[in-house]
Every structure is written in structure tokens, then in C-alpha cells.
JSON list of C-alpha atoms in Angstrom, two decimals:
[
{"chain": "A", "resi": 1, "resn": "UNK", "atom": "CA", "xyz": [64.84, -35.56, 44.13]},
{"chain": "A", "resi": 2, "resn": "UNK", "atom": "CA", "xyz": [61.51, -34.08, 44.88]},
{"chain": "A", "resi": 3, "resn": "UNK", "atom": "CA", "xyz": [58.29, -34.01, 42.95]},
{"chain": "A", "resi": 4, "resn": "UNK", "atom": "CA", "xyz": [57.36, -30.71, 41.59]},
{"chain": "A", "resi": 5, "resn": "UNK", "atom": "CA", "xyz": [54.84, -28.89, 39.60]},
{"chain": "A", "resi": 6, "resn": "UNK", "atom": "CA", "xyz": [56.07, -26.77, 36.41]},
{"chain": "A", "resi": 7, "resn": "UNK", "atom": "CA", "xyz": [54.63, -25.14, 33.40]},
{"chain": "A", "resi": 8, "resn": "UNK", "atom": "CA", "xyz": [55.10, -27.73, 30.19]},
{"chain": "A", "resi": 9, "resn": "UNK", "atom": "CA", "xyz": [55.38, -26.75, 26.56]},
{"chain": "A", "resi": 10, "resn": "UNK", "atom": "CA", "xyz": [53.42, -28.84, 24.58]},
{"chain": "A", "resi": 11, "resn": "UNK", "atom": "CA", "xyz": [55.73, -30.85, 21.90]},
{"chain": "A", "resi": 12, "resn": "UNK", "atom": "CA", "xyz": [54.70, -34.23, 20.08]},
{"chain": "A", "resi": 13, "resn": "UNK", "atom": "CA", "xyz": [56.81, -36.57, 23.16]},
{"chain": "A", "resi": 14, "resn": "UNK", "atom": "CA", "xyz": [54.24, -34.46, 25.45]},
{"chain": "A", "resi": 15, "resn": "UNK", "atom": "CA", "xyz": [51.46, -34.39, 24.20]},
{"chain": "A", "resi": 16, "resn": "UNK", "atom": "CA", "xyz": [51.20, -38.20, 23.22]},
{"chain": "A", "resi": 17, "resn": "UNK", "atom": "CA", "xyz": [52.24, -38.93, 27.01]},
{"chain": "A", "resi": 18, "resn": "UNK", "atom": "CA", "xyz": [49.04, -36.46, 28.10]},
{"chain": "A", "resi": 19, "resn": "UNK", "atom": "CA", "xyz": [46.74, -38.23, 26.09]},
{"chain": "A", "resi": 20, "resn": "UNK", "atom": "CA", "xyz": [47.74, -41.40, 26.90]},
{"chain": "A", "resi": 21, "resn": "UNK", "atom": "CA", "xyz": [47.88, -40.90, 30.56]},
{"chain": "A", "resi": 22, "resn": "UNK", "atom": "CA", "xyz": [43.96, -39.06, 30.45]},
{"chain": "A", "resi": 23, "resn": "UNK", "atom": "CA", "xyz": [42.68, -42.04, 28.36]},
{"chain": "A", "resi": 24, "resn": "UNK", "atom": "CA", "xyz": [43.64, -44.43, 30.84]},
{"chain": "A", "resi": 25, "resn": "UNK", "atom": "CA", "xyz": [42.63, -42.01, 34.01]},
{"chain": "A", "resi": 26, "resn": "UNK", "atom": "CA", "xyz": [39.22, -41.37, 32.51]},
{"chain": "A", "resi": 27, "resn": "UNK", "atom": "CA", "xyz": [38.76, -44.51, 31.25]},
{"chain": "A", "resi": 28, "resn": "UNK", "atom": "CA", "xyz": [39.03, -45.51, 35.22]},
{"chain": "A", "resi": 29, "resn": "UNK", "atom": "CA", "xyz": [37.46, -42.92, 36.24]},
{"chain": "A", "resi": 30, "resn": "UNK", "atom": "CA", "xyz": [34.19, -43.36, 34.09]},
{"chain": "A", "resi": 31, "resn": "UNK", "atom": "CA", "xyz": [34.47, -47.08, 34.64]},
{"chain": "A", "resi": 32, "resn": "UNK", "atom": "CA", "xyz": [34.52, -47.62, 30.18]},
{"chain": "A", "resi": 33, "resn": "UNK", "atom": "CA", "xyz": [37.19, -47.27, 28.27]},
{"chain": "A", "resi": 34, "resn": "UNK", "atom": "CA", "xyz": [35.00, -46.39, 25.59]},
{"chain": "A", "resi": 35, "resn": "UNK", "atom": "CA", "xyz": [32.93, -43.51, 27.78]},
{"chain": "A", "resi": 36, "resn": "UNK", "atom": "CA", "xyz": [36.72, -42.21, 28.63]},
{"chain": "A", "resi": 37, "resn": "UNK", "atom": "CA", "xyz": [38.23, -42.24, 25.34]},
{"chain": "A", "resi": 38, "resn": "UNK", "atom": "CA", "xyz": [35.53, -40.41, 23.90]},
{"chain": "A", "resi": 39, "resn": "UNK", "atom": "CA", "xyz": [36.10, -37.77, 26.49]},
{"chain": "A", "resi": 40, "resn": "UNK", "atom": "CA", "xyz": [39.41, -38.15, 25.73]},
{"chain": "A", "resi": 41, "resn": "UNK", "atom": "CA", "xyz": [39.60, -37.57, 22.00]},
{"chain": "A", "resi": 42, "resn": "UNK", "atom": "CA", "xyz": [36.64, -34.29, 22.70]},
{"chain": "A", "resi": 43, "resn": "UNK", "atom": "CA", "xyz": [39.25, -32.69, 25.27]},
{"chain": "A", "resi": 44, "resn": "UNK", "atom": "CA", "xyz": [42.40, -33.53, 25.96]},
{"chain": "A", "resi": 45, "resn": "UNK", "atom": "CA", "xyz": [43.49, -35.50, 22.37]},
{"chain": "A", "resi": 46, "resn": "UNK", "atom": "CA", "xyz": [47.23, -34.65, 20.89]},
{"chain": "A", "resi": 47, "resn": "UNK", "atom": "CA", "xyz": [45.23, -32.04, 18.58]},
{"chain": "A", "resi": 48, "resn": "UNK", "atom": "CA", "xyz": [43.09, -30.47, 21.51]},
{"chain": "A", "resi": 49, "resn": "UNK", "atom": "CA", "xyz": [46.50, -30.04, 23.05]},
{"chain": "A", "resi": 50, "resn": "UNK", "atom": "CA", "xyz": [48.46, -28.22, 20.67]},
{"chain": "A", "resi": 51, "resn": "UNK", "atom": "CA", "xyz": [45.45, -25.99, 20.28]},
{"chain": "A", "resi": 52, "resn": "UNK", "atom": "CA", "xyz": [45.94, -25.52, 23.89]},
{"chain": "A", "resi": 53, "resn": "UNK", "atom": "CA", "xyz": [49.70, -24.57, 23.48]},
{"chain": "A", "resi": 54, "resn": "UNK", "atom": "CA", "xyz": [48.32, -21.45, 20.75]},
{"chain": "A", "resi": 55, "resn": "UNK", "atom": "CA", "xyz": [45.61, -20.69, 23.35]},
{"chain": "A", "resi": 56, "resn": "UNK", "atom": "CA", "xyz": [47.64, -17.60, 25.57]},
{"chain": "A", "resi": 57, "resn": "UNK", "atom": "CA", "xyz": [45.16, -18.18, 28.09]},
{"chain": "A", "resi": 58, "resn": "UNK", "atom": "CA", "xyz": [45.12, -21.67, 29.07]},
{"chain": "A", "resi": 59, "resn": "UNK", "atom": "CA", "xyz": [48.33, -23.44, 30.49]},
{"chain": "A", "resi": 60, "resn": "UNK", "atom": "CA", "xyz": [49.44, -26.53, 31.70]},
{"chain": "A", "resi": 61, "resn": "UNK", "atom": "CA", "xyz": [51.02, -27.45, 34.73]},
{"chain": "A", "resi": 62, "resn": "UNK", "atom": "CA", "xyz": [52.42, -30.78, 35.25]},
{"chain": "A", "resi": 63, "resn": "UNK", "atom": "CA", "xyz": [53.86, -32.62, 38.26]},
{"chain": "A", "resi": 64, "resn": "UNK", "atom": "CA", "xyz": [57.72, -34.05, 37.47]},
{"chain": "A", "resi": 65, "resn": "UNK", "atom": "CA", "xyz": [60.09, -36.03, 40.03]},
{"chain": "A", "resi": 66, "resn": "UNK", "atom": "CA", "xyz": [63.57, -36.17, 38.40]},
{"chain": "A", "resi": 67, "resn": "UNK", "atom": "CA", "xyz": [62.63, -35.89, 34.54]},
{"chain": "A", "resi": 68, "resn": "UNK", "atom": "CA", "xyz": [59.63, -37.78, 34.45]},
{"chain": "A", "resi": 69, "resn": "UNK", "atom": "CA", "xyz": [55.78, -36.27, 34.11]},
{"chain": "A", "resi": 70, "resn": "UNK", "atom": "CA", "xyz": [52.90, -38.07, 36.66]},
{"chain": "A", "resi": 71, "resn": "UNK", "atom": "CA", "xyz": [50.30, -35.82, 36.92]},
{"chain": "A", "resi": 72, "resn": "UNK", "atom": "CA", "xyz": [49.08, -32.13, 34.94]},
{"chain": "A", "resi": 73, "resn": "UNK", "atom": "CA", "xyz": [46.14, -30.11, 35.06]},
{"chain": "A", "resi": 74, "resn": "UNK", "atom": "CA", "xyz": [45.59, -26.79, 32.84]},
{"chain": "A", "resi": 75, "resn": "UNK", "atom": "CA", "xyz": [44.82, -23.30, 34.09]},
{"chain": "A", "resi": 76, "resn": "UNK", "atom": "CA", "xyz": [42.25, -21.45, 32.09]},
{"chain": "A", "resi": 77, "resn": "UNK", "atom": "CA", "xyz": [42.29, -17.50, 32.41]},
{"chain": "A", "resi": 78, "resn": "UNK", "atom": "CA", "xyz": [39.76, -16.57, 29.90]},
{"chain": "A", "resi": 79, "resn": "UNK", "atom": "CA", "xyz": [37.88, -14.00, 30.04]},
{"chain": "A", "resi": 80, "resn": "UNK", "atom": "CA", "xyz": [34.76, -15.74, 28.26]},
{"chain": "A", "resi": 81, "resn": "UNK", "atom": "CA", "xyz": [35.50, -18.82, 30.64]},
{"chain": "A", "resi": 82, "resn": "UNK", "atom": "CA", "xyz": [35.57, -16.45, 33.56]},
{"chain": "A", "resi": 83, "resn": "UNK", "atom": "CA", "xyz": [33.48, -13.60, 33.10]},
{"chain": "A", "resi": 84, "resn": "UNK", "atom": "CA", "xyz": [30.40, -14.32, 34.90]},
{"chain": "A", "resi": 85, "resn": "UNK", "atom": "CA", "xyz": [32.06, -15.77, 38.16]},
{"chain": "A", "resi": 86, "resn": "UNK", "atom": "CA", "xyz": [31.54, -13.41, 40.58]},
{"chain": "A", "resi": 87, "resn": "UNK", "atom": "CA", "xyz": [34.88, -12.50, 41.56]},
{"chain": "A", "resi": 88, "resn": "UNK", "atom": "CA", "xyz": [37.08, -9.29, 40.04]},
{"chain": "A", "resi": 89, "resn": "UNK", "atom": "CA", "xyz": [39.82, -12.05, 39.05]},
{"chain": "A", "resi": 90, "resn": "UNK", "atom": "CA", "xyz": [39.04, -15.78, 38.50]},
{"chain": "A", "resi": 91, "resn": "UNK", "atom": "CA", "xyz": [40.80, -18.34, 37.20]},
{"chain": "A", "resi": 92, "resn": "UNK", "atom": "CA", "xyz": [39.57, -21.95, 36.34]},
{"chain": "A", "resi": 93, "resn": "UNK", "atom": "CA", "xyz": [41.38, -25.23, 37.05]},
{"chain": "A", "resi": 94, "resn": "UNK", "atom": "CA", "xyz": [40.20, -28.01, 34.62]},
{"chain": "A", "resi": 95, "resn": "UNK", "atom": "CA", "xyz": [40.84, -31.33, 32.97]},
{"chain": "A", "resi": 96, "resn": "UNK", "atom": "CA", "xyz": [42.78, -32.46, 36.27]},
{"chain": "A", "resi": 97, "resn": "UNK", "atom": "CA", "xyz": [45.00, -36.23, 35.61]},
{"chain": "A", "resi": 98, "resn": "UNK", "atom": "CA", "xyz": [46.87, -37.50, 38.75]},
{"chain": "A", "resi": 99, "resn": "UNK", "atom": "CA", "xyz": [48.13, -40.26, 40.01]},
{"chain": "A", "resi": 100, "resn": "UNK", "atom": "CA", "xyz": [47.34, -39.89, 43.47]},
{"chain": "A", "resi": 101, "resn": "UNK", "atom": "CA", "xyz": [47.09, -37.20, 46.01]},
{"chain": "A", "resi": 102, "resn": "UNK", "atom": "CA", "xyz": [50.18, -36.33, 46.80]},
{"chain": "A", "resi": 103, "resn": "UNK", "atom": "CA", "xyz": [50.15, -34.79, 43.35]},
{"chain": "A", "resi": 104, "resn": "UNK", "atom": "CA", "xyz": [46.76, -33.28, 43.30]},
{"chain": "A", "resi": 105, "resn": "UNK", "atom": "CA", "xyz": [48.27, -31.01, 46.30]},
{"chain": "A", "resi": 106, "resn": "UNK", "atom": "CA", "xyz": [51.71, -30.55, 44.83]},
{"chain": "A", "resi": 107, "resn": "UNK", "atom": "CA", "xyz": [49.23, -29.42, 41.44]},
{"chain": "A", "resi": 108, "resn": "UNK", "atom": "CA", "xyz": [47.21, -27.39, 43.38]},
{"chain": "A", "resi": 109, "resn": "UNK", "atom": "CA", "xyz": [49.83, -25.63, 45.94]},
{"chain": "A", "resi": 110, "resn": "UNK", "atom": "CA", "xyz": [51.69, -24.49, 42.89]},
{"chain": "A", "resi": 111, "resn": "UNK", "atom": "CA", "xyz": [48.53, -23.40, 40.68]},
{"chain": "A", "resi": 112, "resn": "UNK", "atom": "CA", "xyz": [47.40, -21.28, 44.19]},
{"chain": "A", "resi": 113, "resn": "UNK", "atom": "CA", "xyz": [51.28, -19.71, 44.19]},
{"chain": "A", "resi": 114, "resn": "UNK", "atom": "CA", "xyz": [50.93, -18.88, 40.64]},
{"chain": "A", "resi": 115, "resn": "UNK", "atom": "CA", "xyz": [47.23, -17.45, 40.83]},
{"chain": "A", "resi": 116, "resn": "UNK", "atom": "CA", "xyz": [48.76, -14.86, 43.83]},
{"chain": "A", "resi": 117, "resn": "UNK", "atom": "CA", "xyz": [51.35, -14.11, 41.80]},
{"chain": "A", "resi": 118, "resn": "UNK", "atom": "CA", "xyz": [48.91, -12.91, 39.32]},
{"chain": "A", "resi": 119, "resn": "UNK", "atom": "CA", "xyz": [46.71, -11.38, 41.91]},
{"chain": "A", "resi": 120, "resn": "UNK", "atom": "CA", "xyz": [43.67, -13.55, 40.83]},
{"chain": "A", "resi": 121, "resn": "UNK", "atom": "CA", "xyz": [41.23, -13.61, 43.71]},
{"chain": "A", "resi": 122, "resn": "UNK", "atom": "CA", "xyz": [39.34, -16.77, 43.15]},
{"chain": "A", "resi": 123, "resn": "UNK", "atom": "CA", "xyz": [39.98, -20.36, 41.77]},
{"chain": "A", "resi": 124, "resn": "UNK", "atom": "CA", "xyz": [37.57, -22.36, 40.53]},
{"chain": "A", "resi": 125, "resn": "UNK", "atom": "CA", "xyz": [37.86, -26.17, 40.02]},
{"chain": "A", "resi": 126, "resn": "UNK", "atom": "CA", "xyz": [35.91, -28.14, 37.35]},
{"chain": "A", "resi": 127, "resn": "UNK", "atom": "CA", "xyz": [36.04, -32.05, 38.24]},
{"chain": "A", "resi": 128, "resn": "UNK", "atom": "CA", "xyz": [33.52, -34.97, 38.01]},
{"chain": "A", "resi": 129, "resn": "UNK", "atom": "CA", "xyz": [30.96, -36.22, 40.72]},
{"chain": "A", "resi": 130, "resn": "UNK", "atom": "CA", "xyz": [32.75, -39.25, 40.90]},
{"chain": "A", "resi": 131, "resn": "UNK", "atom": "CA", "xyz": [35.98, -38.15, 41.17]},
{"chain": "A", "resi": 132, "resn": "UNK", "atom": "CA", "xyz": [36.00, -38.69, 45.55]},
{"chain": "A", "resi": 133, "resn": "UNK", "atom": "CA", "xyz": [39.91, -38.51, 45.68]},
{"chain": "A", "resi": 134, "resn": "UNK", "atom": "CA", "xyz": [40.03, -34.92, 43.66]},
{"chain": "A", "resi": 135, "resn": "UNK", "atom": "CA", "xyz": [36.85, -33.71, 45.69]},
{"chain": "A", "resi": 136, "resn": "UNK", "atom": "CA", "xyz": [37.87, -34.88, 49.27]},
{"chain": "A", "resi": 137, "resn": "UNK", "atom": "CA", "xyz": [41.62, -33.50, 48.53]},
{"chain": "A", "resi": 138, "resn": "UNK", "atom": "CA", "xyz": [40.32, -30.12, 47.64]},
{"chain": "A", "resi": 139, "resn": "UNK", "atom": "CA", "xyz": [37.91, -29.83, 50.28]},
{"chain": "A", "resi": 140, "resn": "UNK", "atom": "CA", "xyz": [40.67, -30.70, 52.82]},
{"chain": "A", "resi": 141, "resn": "UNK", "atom": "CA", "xyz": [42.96, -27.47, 50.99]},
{"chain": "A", "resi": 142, "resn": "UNK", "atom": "CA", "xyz": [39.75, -25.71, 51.89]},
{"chain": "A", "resi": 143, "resn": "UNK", "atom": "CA", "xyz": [37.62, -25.70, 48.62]},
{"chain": "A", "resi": 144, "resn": "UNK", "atom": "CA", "xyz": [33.99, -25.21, 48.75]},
{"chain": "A", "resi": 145, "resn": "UNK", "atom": "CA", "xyz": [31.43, -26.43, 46.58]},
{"chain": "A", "resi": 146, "resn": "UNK", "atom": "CA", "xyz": [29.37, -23.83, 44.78]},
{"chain": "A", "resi": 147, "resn": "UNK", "atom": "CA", "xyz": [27.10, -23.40, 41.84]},
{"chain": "A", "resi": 148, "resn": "UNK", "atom": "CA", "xyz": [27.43, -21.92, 38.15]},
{"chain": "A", "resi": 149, "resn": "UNK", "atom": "CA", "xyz": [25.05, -23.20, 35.65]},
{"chain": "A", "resi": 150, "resn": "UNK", "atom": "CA", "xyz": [26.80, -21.38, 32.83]},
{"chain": "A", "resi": 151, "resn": "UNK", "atom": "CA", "xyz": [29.92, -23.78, 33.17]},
{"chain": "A", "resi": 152, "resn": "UNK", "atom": "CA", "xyz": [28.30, -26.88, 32.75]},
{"chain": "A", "resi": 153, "resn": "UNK", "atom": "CA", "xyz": [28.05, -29.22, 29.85]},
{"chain": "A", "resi": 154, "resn": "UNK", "atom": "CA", "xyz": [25.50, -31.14, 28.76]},
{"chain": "A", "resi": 155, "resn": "UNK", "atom": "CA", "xyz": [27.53, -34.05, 27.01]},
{"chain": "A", "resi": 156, "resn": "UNK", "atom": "CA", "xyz": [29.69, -34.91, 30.05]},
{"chain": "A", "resi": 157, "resn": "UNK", "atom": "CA", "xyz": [29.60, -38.77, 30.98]},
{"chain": "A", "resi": 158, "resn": "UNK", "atom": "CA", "xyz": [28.63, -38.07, 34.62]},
{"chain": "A", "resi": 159, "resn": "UNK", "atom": "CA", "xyz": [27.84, -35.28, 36.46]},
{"chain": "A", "resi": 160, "resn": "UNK", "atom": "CA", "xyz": [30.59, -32.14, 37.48]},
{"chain": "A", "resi": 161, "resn": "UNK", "atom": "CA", "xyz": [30.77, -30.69, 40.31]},
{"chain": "A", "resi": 162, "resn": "UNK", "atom": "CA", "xyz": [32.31, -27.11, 40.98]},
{"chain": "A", "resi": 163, "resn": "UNK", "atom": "CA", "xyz": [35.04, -26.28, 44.11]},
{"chain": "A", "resi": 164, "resn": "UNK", "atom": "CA", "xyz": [36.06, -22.37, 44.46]},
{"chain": "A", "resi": 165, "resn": "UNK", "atom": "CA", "xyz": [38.35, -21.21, 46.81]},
{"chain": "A", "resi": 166, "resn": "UNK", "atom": "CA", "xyz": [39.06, -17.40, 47.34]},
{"chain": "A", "resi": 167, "resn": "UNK", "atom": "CA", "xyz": [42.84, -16.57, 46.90]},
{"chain": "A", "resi": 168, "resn": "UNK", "atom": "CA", "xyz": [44.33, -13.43, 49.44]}
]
């Protein structure tokens, strides 16, 4: 069977999966396992989550092949988060954890469908400096790098970088 990208509800079996998978991706990808389970416990942490699951505007999508997860990302429509992009529809794409790039595409060729669907006319894509897999696979799906002080946050471990990519 084929690997493909659905919305999750967030229940205890999910949630500890999520967290566990992000602390070891961060951890990686900060090069600390302290620096990443820090992040970890501020953003993506079993409570975090089922904060998320209350929060109407943010979703998750996560990769599956057969019945089991690899790879999720959440969609964040708010308004607050959104407002000041310059676009009449936005939609943000955050806290990305993948498993290799096969996935980010299958994430990101589903969370494009869905943002059509609800004619939003812009995605935008918060991920980390370091992060050269994410970045180079979004700039190949024809991402652009752009700038929007108001998003960033001062007690990130390394720097973010912001992709956008207009949807038609």
C-alpha cells in the first residue's frame, strides 16, 4: 500500500508517538538532545498537542503507509497567526517532522490540495535555517523565501527561515 497524508485526531497512542518522534527529529536537527527536547516540551509536548486538538484552527496532517504514522506537520489558519501576511487568504505550515523527502512532498502535496479546497491563496512555511532537506524540497515544489518579522521568535535554537508559495 501507498504512503499517504491524512488529518489525525489527537488521542493519548498519538500524541505520545508525535512527541516522541519530534524529540528525536529536533534533537538531530539541533545537533543536542537537550536544545531539542526543550523545543520539544515548549511546542509540540503531549499537552501542547491536545491543546492543539481544542484549537479549531490548527490541524495536523500526518503521513501513514498501511496503519503506521512517519511523518506530520500542522496547518495553522488563524487569523492572529495570519493577519498581517499580505495575502486575502493565508495559511501557515509549521512544526514540520519527517522522515525523509518523500514525505515532506506527500505532506506538502496534500496540505496544497487542502489549502485549494479552502480557496486559501498563499502558504507560508515556518522551518529552521538548518533544516537543508525541508528548505531544498520546498524550493524544488516552488517555494520562495520571503520575509515577516512579526512571525519570528526570539527563543528559537537557531535561526527560521520563511518559504511562501501562492496557491491558484
Amino acid at each position: 500500500m501507498s504512503k499517504k497524508a491524512q488529518f489525525v485526531v489527537i488521542v493519548q497512542d498519538t500524541a505520545t508517538w508525535m512527541e516522541d518522534q519530534a524529540k528525536k527529529f529536533y534533537s538531530n536537527l539541533f545537533l543536542s538532545e537537550t536544545i531539542g527536547e526543550k523545543y520539544v516540551a515548549e511546542t509540540l509536548s503531549i499537552p501542547a498537542l491536545f491543546k492543539v486538538q481544542n484549537d479549531f484552527n490548527i490541524e495536523v496532517l500526518m503521513v501513514h503507509e498501511n496503519e503506521t504514522p512517519s511523518s506530520f506537520l500542522q496547518l495553522n489558519s488563524s487569523r492572529i497567526l495570519n493577519e498581517k501576511i499580505e495575502a486575502s487568504k493565508p495559511i501557515c505550515i509549521e512544526h514540520i517532522v519527517y522522515s525523509d523527502a518523500e514525505e515532506i512532498q506527500i505532506l506538502f502535496d496534500r496540505a496544497e490540495v487542502i489549502a485549494q479546497q479552502r480557496k486559501h491563496d498563499f502558504i507560508w512555511v515556518k522551518l529552521f535555517e538548518s533544516d537543508l532537506i525541508l528548505k531544498e524540497t520546498l524550493i524544488g515544489m516552488g517555494y520562495t523565501a520571503f520575509n515577516f518579522s512579526e512571525a519570528m521568535t526570539e527563543n528559537l535554537p537557531v535561526k527560521q527561515l520563511l518559504l511562501k508559495k501562492e496557491i491558484n
